[in-house]
Short mmCIF file of C-alpha atoms in Angstrom, two decimals:
data_model
loop_
_atom_site.label_atom_id
_atom_site.label_comp_id
_atom_site.label_asym_id
_atom_site.label_seq_id
_atom_site.Cartn_x
_atom_site.Cartn_y
_atom_site.Cartn_z
CA MET A 1 -33.30 -27.98 22.32
CA THR A 2 -33.98 -26.73 18.57
CA ASP A 3 -31.99 -28.42 15.80
CA LYS A 4 -30.56 -25.22 15.07
CA GLU A 5 -29.27 -24.88 18.58
CA LYS A 6 -27.90 -28.67 18.58
CA TYR A 7 -26.18 -27.75 15.18
CA ALA A 8 -24.55 -24.43 16.95
CA LYS A 9 -23.27 -26.43 19.37
CA LYS A 10 -21.97 -29.11 17.34
CA LEU A 11 -20.40 -26.33 15.67
CA MET A 12 -18.92 -24.70 18.49
CA ASP A 13 -17.42 -28.14 19.65
CA THR A 14 -16.04 -28.68 16.04
CA VAL A 15 -14.22 -25.19 16.02
CA GLY A 16 -12.58 -26.65 19.48
CA GLU A 17 -10.92 -29.24 17.56
CA ILE A 18 -9.16 -27.10 14.85
CA ASP A 19 -5.89 -27.73 14.11
CA ASP A 20 -2.96 -26.72 16.66
CA LYS A 21 -1.21 -24.45 14.26
CA TYR A 22 -4.24 -22.32 13.90
CA VAL A 23 -4.53 -21.95 17.72
CA TYR A 24 -0.83 -21.56 18.16
CA GLU A 25 -0.88 -18.74 15.60
CA ALA A 26 -3.66 -16.98 17.37
CA GLN A 27 -1.92 -17.42 20.43
CA ASN A 28 1.33 -15.54 19.20
CA TYR A 29 -0.25 -13.41 16.84
CA THR A 30 1.53 -9.81 17.08
CA PRO A 31 0.07 -7.16 15.14
CA LYS A 32 2.07 -5.21 12.70
CA LYS A 33 3.31 -2.18 14.46
CA ARG A 34 1.72 1.00 13.43
CA MET A 35 3.58 3.75 11.99
CA PRO A 36 3.44 6.65 14.47
CA GLY A 37 1.41 9.55 13.70
CA TYR A 38 4.16 12.11 13.32
CA ILE A 39 6.12 9.98 10.86
CA LYS A 40 2.87 9.76 8.72
CA ALA A 41 2.77 13.19 8.91
CA ILE A 42 6.43 14.04 7.98
CA ILE A 43 5.81 11.55 4.83
CA ALA A 44 2.48 13.22 3.90
CA ALA A 45 4.49 16.68 4.11
CA ALA A 46 7.48 15.47 2.14
CA ALA A 47 5.03 14.00 -0.74
CA SER A 48 2.87 17.15 -0.81
CA VAL A 49 6.18 19.15 -1.48
CA PHE A 50 7.54 16.83 -3.82
CA LEU A 51 3.84 17.01 -5.72
CA ILE A 52 3.90 20.68 -5.67
CA VAL A 53 7.41 21.24 -6.87
CA SER A 54 7.11 18.28 -9.65
CA VAL A 55 3.72 19.95 -10.95
CA SER A 56 4.65 23.66 -10.40
CA PHE A 57 8.38 23.26 -11.73
CA PRO A 58 7.68 22.75 -15.51
CA VAL A 59 4.56 25.18 -15.21
CA MET A 60 7.24 27.84 -13.80
CA VAL A 61 9.76 27.21 -16.47
CA GLY A 62 7.15 27.52 -19.11
CA VAL A 63 5.84 30.92 -17.56
CA LEU A 64 9.49 32.02 -17.41
CA LEU A 65 9.96 31.17 -21.26
CA ARG A 66 7.03 33.21 -22.12
CA LYS A 67 8.13 36.09 -19.73
CA GLY A 68 11.46 36.35 -21.20
CA ASN A 69 13.37 35.47 -18.00
CA TYR A 70 14.59 32.01 -18.59
CA SER A 71 18.13 31.64 -18.85
CA SER A 72 19.44 28.85 -21.13
CA ASN A 73 23.20 28.87 -22.17
CA ASP A 74 23.17 32.34 -20.65
CA VAL A 75 20.41 34.12 -23.23
CA ASN A 76 17.29 35.77 -22.31
CA VAL A 77 14.35 34.69 -24.31
CA THR A 78 12.18 37.48 -25.89
CA PRO A 79 8.62 36.32 -26.61
CA ALA A 80 7.78 36.90 -30.29
CA TYR A 81 4.68 39.31 -29.34
CA GLN A 82 7.21 41.27 -27.00
CA MET A 83 9.41 41.82 -30.10
CA GLU A 84 8.21 45.22 -30.91
CA GLN A 85 7.71 46.19 -27.43
CA SER A 86 11.44 45.95 -26.48
CA MET A 87 12.38 47.89 -29.87
CA SER A 88 12.95 51.49 -29.98
CA LYS A 89 10.14 53.37 -31.46
CA SER A 90 11.82 53.81 -34.77
CA ASP A 91 12.93 50.37 -35.16
CA ALA A 92 9.53 49.08 -34.18
CA GLU A 93 8.04 51.01 -37.07
CA THR A 94 10.81 49.52 -39.30
CA TYR A 95 10.09 46.06 -38.17
CA LYS A 96 6.33 46.24 -38.86
CA THR A 97 7.30 46.85 -42.75
CA LEU A 98 8.76 43.64 -42.94
CA PRO A 99 7.04 41.33 -45.08
CA LYS A 100 5.01 38.90 -43.60
CA MET A 101 7.00 35.52 -43.07
CA THR A 102 5.17 32.58 -43.86
CA GLY A 103 8.37 30.47 -44.78
CA ALA A 104 12.19 30.11 -43.86
CA ALA A 105 13.89 33.65 -43.86
CA LEU A 106 16.83 35.52 -42.69
CA ILE A 107 16.19 38.58 -40.67
CA TRP A 108 18.39 40.93 -39.42
CA ARG A 109 18.66 44.20 -37.90
CA THR A 110 21.58 46.59 -38.87
CA ALA A 111 23.84 48.69 -36.91
CA GLY A 112 21.84 51.71 -37.66
CA GLY A 113 18.56 50.17 -36.62
CA GLY A 114 16.98 48.96 -39.92
CA TYR A 115 15.11 45.50 -40.13
CA SER A 116 15.43 43.48 -43.39
CA CYS A 117 13.82 39.98 -43.89
CA VAL A 118 15.22 37.70 -47.00
CA PRO A 119 13.26 34.38 -47.91
CA ILE A 120 15.77 31.85 -47.90
CA SER A 121 15.23 27.73 -48.53
CA GLU A 122 14.37 25.75 -45.74
CA ALA A 123 17.47 23.65 -46.75
CA LYS A 124 19.60 26.84 -46.33
CA ALA A 125 18.03 27.66 -43.02
CA GLU A 126 18.69 24.39 -41.78
CA SER A 127 22.50 24.37 -42.69
CA ILE A 128 22.80 27.78 -41.17
CA ILE A 129 21.49 26.65 -37.91
CA GLU A 130 23.53 23.79 -38.19
CA SER A 131 26.76 25.68 -37.97
CA ILE A 132 25.99 28.72 -35.87
CA GLY A 133 26.99 27.46 -32.86
CA GLU A 134 30.20 26.16 -33.87
CA GLY A 135 32.19 29.30 -33.43
CA GLY A 136 32.37 29.24 -29.88
CA GLU A 137 32.50 32.11 -27.59
CA LYS A 138 35.17 34.99 -28.25
CA PRO A 139 34.96 38.63 -27.61
CA VAL A 140 33.29 40.85 -30.42
CA GLN A 141 32.34 44.10 -30.62
CA ASP A 142 28.49 44.73 -30.27
CA ASP A 143 27.72 47.07 -32.96
CA GLY A 144 24.00 46.37 -32.76
CA THR A 145 23.61 44.08 -35.37
CA ARG A 146 21.09 41.40 -34.84
CA ILE A 147 20.59 38.12 -36.96
CA TRP A 148 17.81 35.37 -36.67
CA ILE A 149 16.72 32.77 -38.67
CA ARG A 150 13.16 31.49 -39.12
CA THR A 151 12.47 28.00 -40.25
CA ASP A 152 9.90 26.71 -42.26
CA ASN A 153 8.17 25.56 -39.14
CA GLY A 154 8.12 28.74 -37.50
CA GLU A 155 11.11 28.62 -35.22
CA PHE A 156 13.41 31.68 -34.35
CA VAL A 157 17.11 30.90 -34.11
CA SER A 158 19.56 33.23 -33.34
CA PRO A 159 23.11 32.81 -34.18
CA HIS A 160 24.68 32.03 -30.98
CA LEU A 161 22.02 29.20 -29.85
CA LYS A 162 21.13 25.95 -31.30
CA ARG A 163 17.87 24.87 -31.73
CA SER A 164 16.08 23.74 -28.70
CA PRO A 165 12.46 23.21 -27.88
CA GLY A 166 12.15 26.48 -25.63
CA ASN A 167 12.45 28.35 -28.76
CA VAL A 168 9.80 26.60 -31.15
CA ASP A 169 7.18 28.91 -32.10
CA CYS A 170 6.98 31.20 -29.25
CA ALA A 171 10.37 33.19 -28.99
CA VAL A 172 12.96 34.97 -30.71
CA PHE A 173 16.07 34.83 -28.81
CA GLU A 174 18.13 37.70 -28.38
CA TYR A 175 21.84 38.26 -29.74
CA SER A 176 24.52 37.70 -27.36
CA PRO A 177 27.23 40.12 -28.16
CA GLU A 178 29.78 37.84 -26.36
CA THR A 179 29.32 34.99 -28.87
CA ALA A 180 30.43 34.85 -32.17
CA ILE A 181 28.90 32.75 -34.90
CA SER A 182 31.14 30.21 -36.79
CA ASP A 183 33.09 31.52 -39.82
CA GLU A 184 30.90 29.04 -41.81
CA ALA A 185 27.60 30.51 -40.59
CA ALA A 186 28.95 34.06 -41.10
CA ARG A 187 29.96 33.24 -45.10
CA MET A 188 26.42 31.93 -45.30
CA ILE A 189 24.75 34.61 -43.90
CA ALA A 190 26.94 37.41 -45.48
CA LYS A 191 26.48 35.88 -48.65
CA ILE A 192 22.50 35.87 -48.57
CA ILE A 193 22.76 39.57 -47.55
CA ASN A 194 25.09 40.37 -50.33
CA GLU A 195 23.04 38.84 -52.96
CA ARG A 196 20.24 40.81 -51.84
CA ASN A 197 21.97 43.97 -51.95
CA MET B 1 11.54 -24.68 29.74
CA GLN B 2 11.01 -25.88 26.14
CA ASP B 3 7.89 -27.57 25.19
CA LYS B 4 9.74 -30.67 24.31
CA GLN B 5 11.23 -31.08 27.52
CA ILE B 6 7.91 -30.65 29.15
CA VAL B 7 6.43 -33.13 26.92
CA ASP B 8 9.34 -35.50 27.88
CA LEU B 9 8.60 -35.25 31.43
CA TYR B 10 5.11 -36.27 31.17
CA TRP B 11 6.37 -39.32 29.02
CA ALA B 12 8.77 -40.00 32.13
CA ARG B 13 5.87 -39.54 34.48
CA SER B 14 7.32 -36.65 36.37
CA GLU B 15 5.13 -34.78 38.39
CA ASP B 16 7.34 -31.80 37.54
CA ALA B 17 5.83 -32.24 33.88
CA ILE B 18 2.51 -30.25 35.79
CA ARG B 19 4.72 -27.63 37.53
CA GLN B 20 6.57 -26.67 34.71
CA THR B 21 3.24 -26.62 32.47
CA GLU B 22 1.71 -24.44 35.35
CA ILE B 23 4.59 -21.91 35.36
CA LYS B 24 4.60 -21.72 31.55
CA TYR B 25 1.10 -21.94 30.54
CA GLY B 26 -1.09 -21.38 33.69
CA LYS B 27 -2.02 -17.69 33.00
CA MET B 28 -2.71 -18.63 29.41
CA LEU B 29 -4.95 -21.27 30.38
CA TYR B 30 -6.74 -19.29 33.16
CA SER B 31 -7.46 -16.54 30.64
CA VAL B 32 -8.78 -19.20 27.99
CA SER B 33 -11.12 -20.48 30.69
CA TYR B 34 -12.26 -17.32 31.87
CA SER B 35 -13.23 -15.92 28.49
CA LEU B 36 -15.74 -18.85 28.50
CA THR B 37 -17.15 -19.12 31.91
CA SER B 38 -16.72 -15.53 33.31
CA SER B 39 -16.00 -17.39 36.84
CA SER B 40 -12.71 -17.46 38.64
CA ARG B 41 -13.67 -20.12 40.34
CA ASP B 42 -14.79 -22.44 37.60
CA SER B 43 -11.71 -21.11 35.65
CA GLU B 44 -9.20 -22.32 38.01
CA GLU B 45 -10.96 -25.71 38.23
CA CYS B 46 -11.12 -25.90 34.43
CA VAL B 47 -7.21 -25.40 34.48
CA ASN B 48 -6.72 -28.07 37.01
CA ASP B 49 -8.68 -30.45 35.00
CA THR B 50 -6.57 -29.62 32.07
CA TYR B 51 -3.39 -30.62 34.19
CA LEU B 52 -4.89 -34.15 34.82
CA GLN B 53 -6.28 -34.44 31.17
CA ALA B 54 -2.87 -33.91 29.83
CA TRP B 55 -1.33 -36.28 32.46
CA LYS B 56 -3.54 -38.81 31.23
CA ARG B 57 -3.01 -38.22 27.38
CA MET B 58 0.50 -37.99 27.49
CA PRO B 59 2.21 -40.52 27.05
CA THR B 60 0.06 -41.54 24.36
CA ASP B 61 0.00 -37.99 22.51
CA ARG B 62 3.19 -36.23 22.06
CA PRO B 63 2.02 -32.56 20.82
CA ASP B 64 4.54 -30.13 19.01
CA MET B 65 2.81 -27.31 20.31
CA LEU B 66 2.03 -27.73 23.96
CA GLY B 67 0.28 -24.36 24.54
CA ALA B 68 -2.17 -25.11 21.66
CA TYR B 69 -2.68 -28.60 22.71
CA LEU B 70 -3.47 -27.54 26.28
CA ALA B 71 -5.91 -24.53 25.09
CA LYS B 72 -7.87 -26.94 23.40
CA ILE B 73 -8.35 -29.16 26.32
CA THR B 74 -9.17 -26.06 28.63
CA ARG B 75 -11.61 -25.04 26.09
CA ALA B 76 -13.52 -28.13 25.72
CA LEU B 77 -13.47 -28.65 29.62
CA SER B 78 -15.09 -24.82 29.92
CA VAL B 79 -17.78 -25.33 27.26
CA ASP B 80 -18.70 -28.37 29.20
CA ARG B 81 -18.85 -26.67 32.43
CA VAL B 82 -20.89 -23.68 31.10
CA ARG B 83 -23.41 -26.12 29.41
CA ARG B 84 -23.74 -28.32 32.47
CA GLU B 85 -24.18 -25.43 34.67
CA THR B 86 -26.08 -22.74 33.18
CA ALA B 87 -27.57 -24.00 29.86
CA GLU B 88 -25.41 -21.90 28.03
CA LYS B 89 -26.91 -18.49 29.17
CA ARG B 90 -23.63 -17.16 30.95
CA GLY B 91 -19.92 -16.66 29.82
CA GLY B 92 -18.45 -16.11 26.48
CA ALA B 93 -19.34 -19.42 25.60
CA GLY B 94 -23.14 -19.02 25.25
CA ALA B 95 -22.49 -15.74 23.37
CA VAL B 96 -20.34 -17.30 20.88
CA THR B 97 -22.45 -20.19 20.38
CA GLU B 98 -25.30 -18.05 19.70
CA GLU B 99 -23.29 -15.90 17.36
CA LEU B 100 -22.20 -19.16 15.38
CA SER B 101 -25.97 -20.16 15.33
CA GLU B 102 -26.72 -16.94 13.01
CA LEU B 103 -25.26 -18.92 10.22
CA ILE B 104 -27.80 -21.63 10.34
CA PRO B 105 -31.49 -21.05 8.96
CA SER B 106 -34.02 -21.05 11.71
CA ASP B 107 -35.78 -23.97 9.98
CA PHE B 108 -32.95 -26.18 9.87
CA SER B 109 -33.65 -29.60 10.41
CA MET B 110 -30.86 -32.03 11.70
CA ASP B 111 -32.39 -35.32 10.55
CA GLU B 112 -29.14 -36.78 9.13
CA HIS B 113 -26.59 -37.58 10.85
CA ILE B 114 -23.72 -35.17 10.59
CA ASP B 115 -20.58 -36.59 9.95
CA ASN B 116 -18.28 -35.07 12.49
CA GLU B 117 -14.86 -35.43 10.76
CA ALA B 118 -16.30 -33.73 7.55
CA LEU B 119 -17.37 -30.90 9.75
CA LYS B 120 -14.01 -30.54 10.99
CA GLN B 121 -12.28 -31.07 7.66
CA ALA B 122 -14.65 -28.32 6.14
CA LEU B 123 -13.64 -26.17 9.10
CA ASP B 124 -10.17 -26.57 8.79
CA GLY B 125 -10.31 -25.66 5.11
CA PHE B 126 -12.25 -22.70 5.63
CA ILE B 127 -10.03 -21.56 8.03
CA LYS B 128 -7.02 -22.17 5.96
CA SER B 129 -8.50 -20.09 3.31
CA LEU B 130 -8.60 -17.29 5.48
CA ASP B 131 -5.70 -14.59 5.34
CA LYS B 132 -3.52 -14.49 8.39
CA GLN B 133 -5.05 -11.48 9.98
CA LYS B 134 -8.57 -12.96 9.54
CA ARG B 135 -7.94 -16.38 10.76
CA VAL B 136 -6.48 -15.13 13.88
CA VAL B 137 -9.54 -12.87 14.44
CA PHE B 138 -11.74 -16.07 13.80
CA VAL B 139 -9.66 -18.19 15.90
CA LYS B 140 -9.77 -15.61 18.83
CA ARG B 141 -13.54 -14.93 18.67
CA TYR B 142 -14.81 -18.81 18.12
CA PHE B 143 -11.85 -20.73 19.74
CA PHE B 144 -10.76 -18.46 22.72
CA CYS B 145 -14.46 -16.88 22.85
CA LEU B 146 -12.68 -13.46 23.62
CA ASP B 147 -15.00 -10.36 23.20
CA ILE B 148 -14.69 -7.78 20.74
CA GLU B 149 -12.76 -5.17 22.87
CA THR B 150 -9.92 -7.78 23.58
CA ILE B 151 -9.71 -8.93 20.20
CA CYS B 152 -9.23 -5.27 19.18
CA ALA B 153 -6.73 -4.77 21.63
CA GLN B 154 -4.69 -7.75 20.60
CA THR B 155 -4.82 -7.20 16.84
CA GLY B 156 -4.85 -3.53 16.52
CA LEU B 157 -7.99 -3.58 14.60
CA GLY B 158 -10.85 -1.08 14.90
CA LYS B 159 -14.01 -2.27 16.85
CA SER B 160 -16.23 -2.12 13.43
CA ALA B 161 -13.49 -3.66 11.52
CA VAL B 162 -13.30 -6.64 13.54
CA LYS B 163 -17.27 -6.90 13.69
CA THR B 164 -17.53 -6.47 9.83
CA MET B 165 -15.14 -9.18 9.39
CA LEU B 166 -16.74 -11.58 11.80
CA MET B 167 -19.85 -11.14 10.12
CA ARG B 168 -18.65 -11.70 6.65
CA MET B 169 -16.91 -14.88 7.81
CA ARG B 170 -19.84 -16.23 9.34
CA GLU B 171 -21.56 -15.84 6.29
CA LYS B 172 -18.54 -17.46 4.12
CA LEU B 173 -18.53 -20.50 6.55
CA GLY B 174 -22.22 -20.60 6.09
CA ASN B 175 -22.21 -21.22 2.38
CA LYS B 176 -19.15 -23.45 2.70
CA LEU B 177 -21.01 -25.78 4.96
CA ARG B 178 -23.88 -25.67 2.53
CA GLU B 179 -21.77 -26.00 -0.49
CA GLU B 180 -20.55 -29.35 1.10
CA GLY B 181 -23.96 -30.62 2.32
CA LEU B 182 -23.26 -29.92 5.83
CA LEU B 183 -26.06 -27.44 6.42
#
């Protein structure tokens, strides 16, 4: 018998003398129950649905925002690039004559369909924006007038909607005829228009 | 019957101790022996010898885990029997001994006296260092000499997982024995 065989025997004998607790442990070992296949399938399916929804929801919202179908505070969003498309032919022609807007401005459409644009200070734009939502909802006659405030940062804010991430740099909010602006905002806007005239 | 009560019967020199041992552990001891000898006759004899050994060792010994205590006796008796009768070429014991020899270099020279106690301590330390699942697989293979399929069935692991686990544990054990100057 070689030394290797002798040592292997010795090792085999020594394994036979290991602590009782290890022998007991191996004798009484019960493997953890494996999760049945159908449970795994259900969990996988649920995880997939969750993943799809969690990824697609923000994307969908973004797409809707761009398509103008997103409704926040019951208003429709019209992307800036669709602004002209949504106008009548004559309105669009007038709209094109507006000076290029590079800073804060007040833009309005009169009941007759003419568009006007007045540059205003950023502070003025901010103060109008701050107060436009405070008038609450009350029935007003829709005579076709529309007003937007453009900020220095390129935001378009309609009088009935406070600023939100959705309207930054990408959209002009349509005017909601049911929503009136606050008296303070109306006073400030009227003052700007009157000064221009 | 509880282990403690059976041990008390041994200590009281009651012959009922062996009957109760057979009822509670007879089948388990038979399977331990059969894994090593692959022979029904040898296994039955080893189990009967186990009862005799237990009768002789108690009242001196008072094991806390009677099943493990008896299994160790059965294992030792079975290994001896296999060695005596077939020069270790038959049964699970031979295969397992060969497997353990894989961690020993072929030019190994056992000139020096190997300290049995040091070897036992190194082995206990090694087993202790394993996580529970690996430890169980190791003991099932090298103590109980169970074949791979049986270990898979008892642990819920796959065949290749068990084989890989055993191979890595042998390597690790070899390294530990070398580090401690026992190989």
